[in-house]
PDB file of C-alpha atoms in Angstrom:
ATOM      1  CA  UNK A   1       4.379  -7.329   2.086  1.00  0.00           C
ATOM      2  CA  UNK A   2       4.936  -6.219   5.644  1.00  0.00           C
ATOM      3  CA  UNK A   3       3.355  -2.816   4.988  1.00  0.00           C
ATOM      4  CA  UNK A   4       0.251  -4.435   3.475  1.00  0.00           C
ATOM      5  CA  UNK A   5      -0.033  -6.873   6.362  1.00  0.00           C
ATOM      6  CA  UNK A   6       0.408  -4.035   8.861  1.00  0.00           C
ATOM      7  CA  UNK A   7      -2.417  -2.054   7.272  1.00  0.00           C
ATOM      8  CA  UNK A   8      -4.694  -5.082   7.139  1.00  0.00           C
ATOM      9  CA  UNK A   9      -4.071  -5.894  10.799  1.00  0.00           C
ATOM     10  CA  UNK A  10      -4.650  -2.336  11.962  1.00  0.00           C
ATOM     11  CA  UNK A  11      -7.959  -1.827  10.163  1.00  0.00           C
ATOM     12  CA  UNK A  12      -9.350  -5.312  10.751  1.00  0.00           C
ATOM     13  CA  UNK A  13     -12.827  -5.169  12.246  1.00  0.00           C
ATOM     14  CA  UNK A  14     -13.146  -1.403  11.880  1.00  0.00           C
ATOM     15  CA  UNK A  15     -15.612   0.644   9.905  1.00  0.00           C
ATOM     16  CA  UNK A  16     -14.872   3.955   8.203  1.00  0.00           C
ATOM     17  CA  UNK A  17     -16.223   5.997  11.115  1.00  0.00           C
ATOM     18  CA  UNK A  18     -13.861   4.314  13.590  1.00  0.00           C
ATOM     19  CA  UNK A  19     -10.984   4.733  11.155  1.00  0.00           C
ATOM     20  CA  UNK A  20     -11.518   8.404  10.341  1.00  0.00           C
ATOM     21  CA  UNK A  21     -11.904   9.314  14.007  1.00  0.00           C
ATOM     22  CA  UNK A  22      -8.565   7.784  14.951  1.00  0.00           C
ATOM     23  CA  UNK A  23      -5.884  10.185  13.676  1.00  0.00           C
ATOM     24  CA  UNK A  24      -3.035   7.954  14.826  1.00  0.00           C
ATOM     25  CA  UNK A  25      -4.451   5.070  12.820  1.00  0.00           C
ATOM     26  CA  UNK A  26      -5.031   7.269   9.772  1.00  0.00           C
ATOM     27  CA  UNK A  27      -1.445   8.514   9.937  1.00  0.00           C
ATOM     28  CA  UNK A  28      -0.187   4.958  10.367  1.00  0.00           C
ATOM     29  CA  UNK A  29      -2.037   3.735   7.287  1.00  0.00           C
ATOM     30  CA  UNK A  30      -0.869   6.726   5.260  1.00  0.00           C
ATOM     31  CA  UNK A  31       2.707   6.016   6.301  1.00  0.00           C
ATOM     32  CA  UNK A  32       2.413   2.363   5.276  1.00  0.00           C
ATOM     33  CA  UNK A  33       0.976   3.402   1.890  1.00  0.00           C
ATOM     34  CA  UNK A  34       3.992   5.670   1.448  1.00  0.00           C
ATOM     35  CA  UNK A  35       6.260   2.719   2.269  1.00  0.00           C
ATOM     36  CA  UNK A  36       4.472   0.581  -0.340  1.00  0.00           C
ATOM     37  CA  UNK A  37       4.836   3.264  -2.994  1.00  0.00           C
ATOM     38  CA  UNK A  38       8.474   3.917  -2.167  1.00  0.00           C
ATOM     39  CA  UNK A  39       9.224   0.206  -2.419  1.00  0.00           C
ATOM     40  CA  UNK A  40       7.390  -0.009  -5.751  1.00  0.00           C
ATOM     41  CA  UNK A  41       9.360   2.960  -7.080  1.00  0.00           C
ATOM     42  CA  UNK A  42      12.642   1.260  -6.247  1.00  0.00           C
ATOM     43  CA  UNK A  43      11.917  -2.122  -7.795  1.00  0.00           C
ATOM     44  CA  UNK A  44      13.802  -2.584 -11.075  1.00  0.00           C
ATOM     45  CA  UNK A  45      11.679  -2.609 -14.215  1.00  0.00           C
ATOM     46  CA  UNK A  46      12.681  -6.167 -15.140  1.00  0.00           C
ATOM     47  CA  UNK A  47      11.320  -7.383 -11.796  1.00  0.00           C
ATOM     48  CA  UNK A  48       8.093  -5.401 -12.252  1.00  0.00           C
ATOM     49  CA  UNK A  49       7.624  -7.062 -15.627  1.00  0.00           C
ATOM     50  CA  UNK A  50       7.458 -10.425 -13.870  1.00  0.00           C
ATOM     51  CA  UNK A  51       4.236  -9.287 -12.185  1.00  0.00           C
ATOM     52  CA  UNK A  52       2.426  -7.052 -14.679  1.00  0.00           C
ATOM     53  CA  UNK A  53      -0.868  -7.607 -12.846  1.00  0.00           C
ATOM     54  CA  UNK A  54       0.375  -5.497  -9.943  1.00  0.00           C
ATOM     55  CA  UNK A  55      -0.603  -1.826 -10.074  1.00  0.00           C
ATOM     56  CA  UNK A  56       2.967  -0.520  -9.875  1.00  0.00           C
ATOM     57  CA  UNK A  57       2.180   2.941 -11.259  1.00  0.00           C
ATOM     58  CA  UNK A  58      -0.809   3.385  -8.933  1.00  0.00           C
ATOM     59  CA  UNK A  59       1.291   2.378  -5.916  1.00  0.00           C
ATOM     60  CA  UNK A  60       3.885   4.989  -6.811  1.00  0.00           C
ATOM     61  CA  UNK A  61       1.271   7.640  -7.570  1.00  0.00           C
ATOM     62  CA  UNK A  62      -0.485   7.014  -4.250  1.00  0.00           C
ATOM     63  CA  UNK A  63       2.828   7.417  -2.450  1.00  0.00           C
ATOM     64  CA  UNK A  64       3.417  10.732  -4.188  1.00  0.00           C
ATOM     65  CA  UNK A  65      -0.020  12.034  -3.238  1.00  0.00           C
ATOM     66  CA  UNK A  66       0.338  10.893   0.366  1.00  0.00           C
ATOM     67  CA  UNK A  67       3.850  12.277   0.765  1.00  0.00           C
ATOM     68  CA  UNK A  68       3.385  15.614  -0.971  1.00  0.00           C
ATOM     69  CA  UNK A  69      -0.244  16.528  -0.337  1.00  0.00           C
ATOM     70  CA  UNK A  70      -0.552  15.191   3.187  1.00  0.00           C
ATOM     71  CA  UNK A  71      -2.889  17.871   4.519  1.00  0.00           C
ATOM     72  CA  UNK A  72      -5.202  17.442   1.544  1.00  0.00           C
ATOM     73  CA  UNK A  73      -5.389  13.651   1.683  1.00  0.00           C
ATOM     74  CA  UNK A  74      -8.978  12.457   1.740  1.00  0.00           C
ATOM     75  CA  UNK A  75      -9.510   9.905   4.482  1.00  0.00           C
ATOM     76  CA  UNK A  76     -12.150   8.099   2.445  1.00  0.00           C
ATOM     77  CA  UNK A  77      -9.605   7.489  -0.327  1.00  0.00           C
ATOM     78  CA  UNK A  78      -7.108   6.152   2.206  1.00  0.00           C
ATOM     79  CA  UNK A  79      -9.821   3.886   3.639  1.00  0.00           C
ATOM     80  CA  UNK A  80     -10.926   2.678   0.204  1.00  0.00           C
ATOM     81  CA  UNK A  81      -7.347   1.906  -0.752  1.00  0.00           C
ATOM     82  CA  UNK A  82      -6.661   0.090   2.507  1.00  0.00           C
ATOM     83  CA  UNK A  83      -9.855  -1.969   2.359  1.00  0.00           C
ATOM     84  CA  UNK A  84     -10.172  -2.779  -1.327  1.00  0.00           C
ATOM     85  CA  UNK A  85      -6.970  -2.192  -3.258  1.00  0.00           C
ATOM     86  CA  UNK A  86      -4.334  -4.021  -1.253  1.00  0.00           C
ATOM     87  CA  UNK A  87      -5.734  -7.543  -0.936  1.00  0.00           C
ATOM     88  CA  UNK A  88      -5.628  -8.275  -4.698  1.00  0.00           C
ATOM     89  CA  UNK A  89      -1.889  -7.534  -4.630  1.00  0.00           C
ATOM     90  CA  UNK A  90      -1.023  -9.954  -1.834  1.00  0.00           C
ATOM     91  CA  UNK A  91      -0.797 -13.203  -3.819  1.00  0.00           C
ATOM     92  CA  UNK A  92       1.034 -11.732  -6.832  1.00  0.00           C
ATOM     93  CA  UNK A  93       3.547 -10.170  -4.426  1.00  0.00           C
ATOM     94  CA  UNK A  94       3.999 -13.468  -2.596  1.00  0.00           C
ATOM     95  CA  UNK A  95       4.570 -15.211  -5.907  1.00  0.00           C
ATOM     96  CA  UNK A  96       7.077 -12.575  -6.963  1.00  0.00           C
ATOM     97  CA  UNK A  97       8.955 -12.859  -3.675  1.00  0.00           C
ATOM     98  CA  UNK A  98       9.384 -16.595  -4.253  1.00  0.00           C
ATOM     99  CA  UNK A  99      11.798 -15.767  -7.066  1.00  0.00           C
ATOM    100  CA  UNK A 100      15.282 -16.592  -5.721  1.00  0.00           C
ATOM    101  CA  UNK A 101      16.759 -13.672  -7.672  1.00  0.00           C
ATOM    102  CA  UNK A 102      14.780 -11.153  -5.659  1.00  0.00           C
ATOM    103  CA  UNK A 103      16.307  -9.911  -2.431  1.00  0.00           C
ATOM    104  CA  UNK A 104      13.860  -9.370   0.393  1.00  0.00           C
TER     105      UNK A 104
END
């Protein structure tokens, strides 16, 4: 959740032009996407099954692309992911984190 919130805070009020012309911000968002994917990869399958609406595989795949193809990462894809693909995951993640069996 913290990585999603960090991304949302950092891009709030920006447009793509401002984002793509700020390499520190781009790198920060890429790093947070890697964190999200790494976390998703380390969540046990039985926990993932409690929130099947979350795009677990896509989170992991995005992490792999960001971590292993860094110099080929398209900034527009990073922007699109940050702007449109994270928000739908917020409430399901919050619900999942309410489970007392899940360590935070």
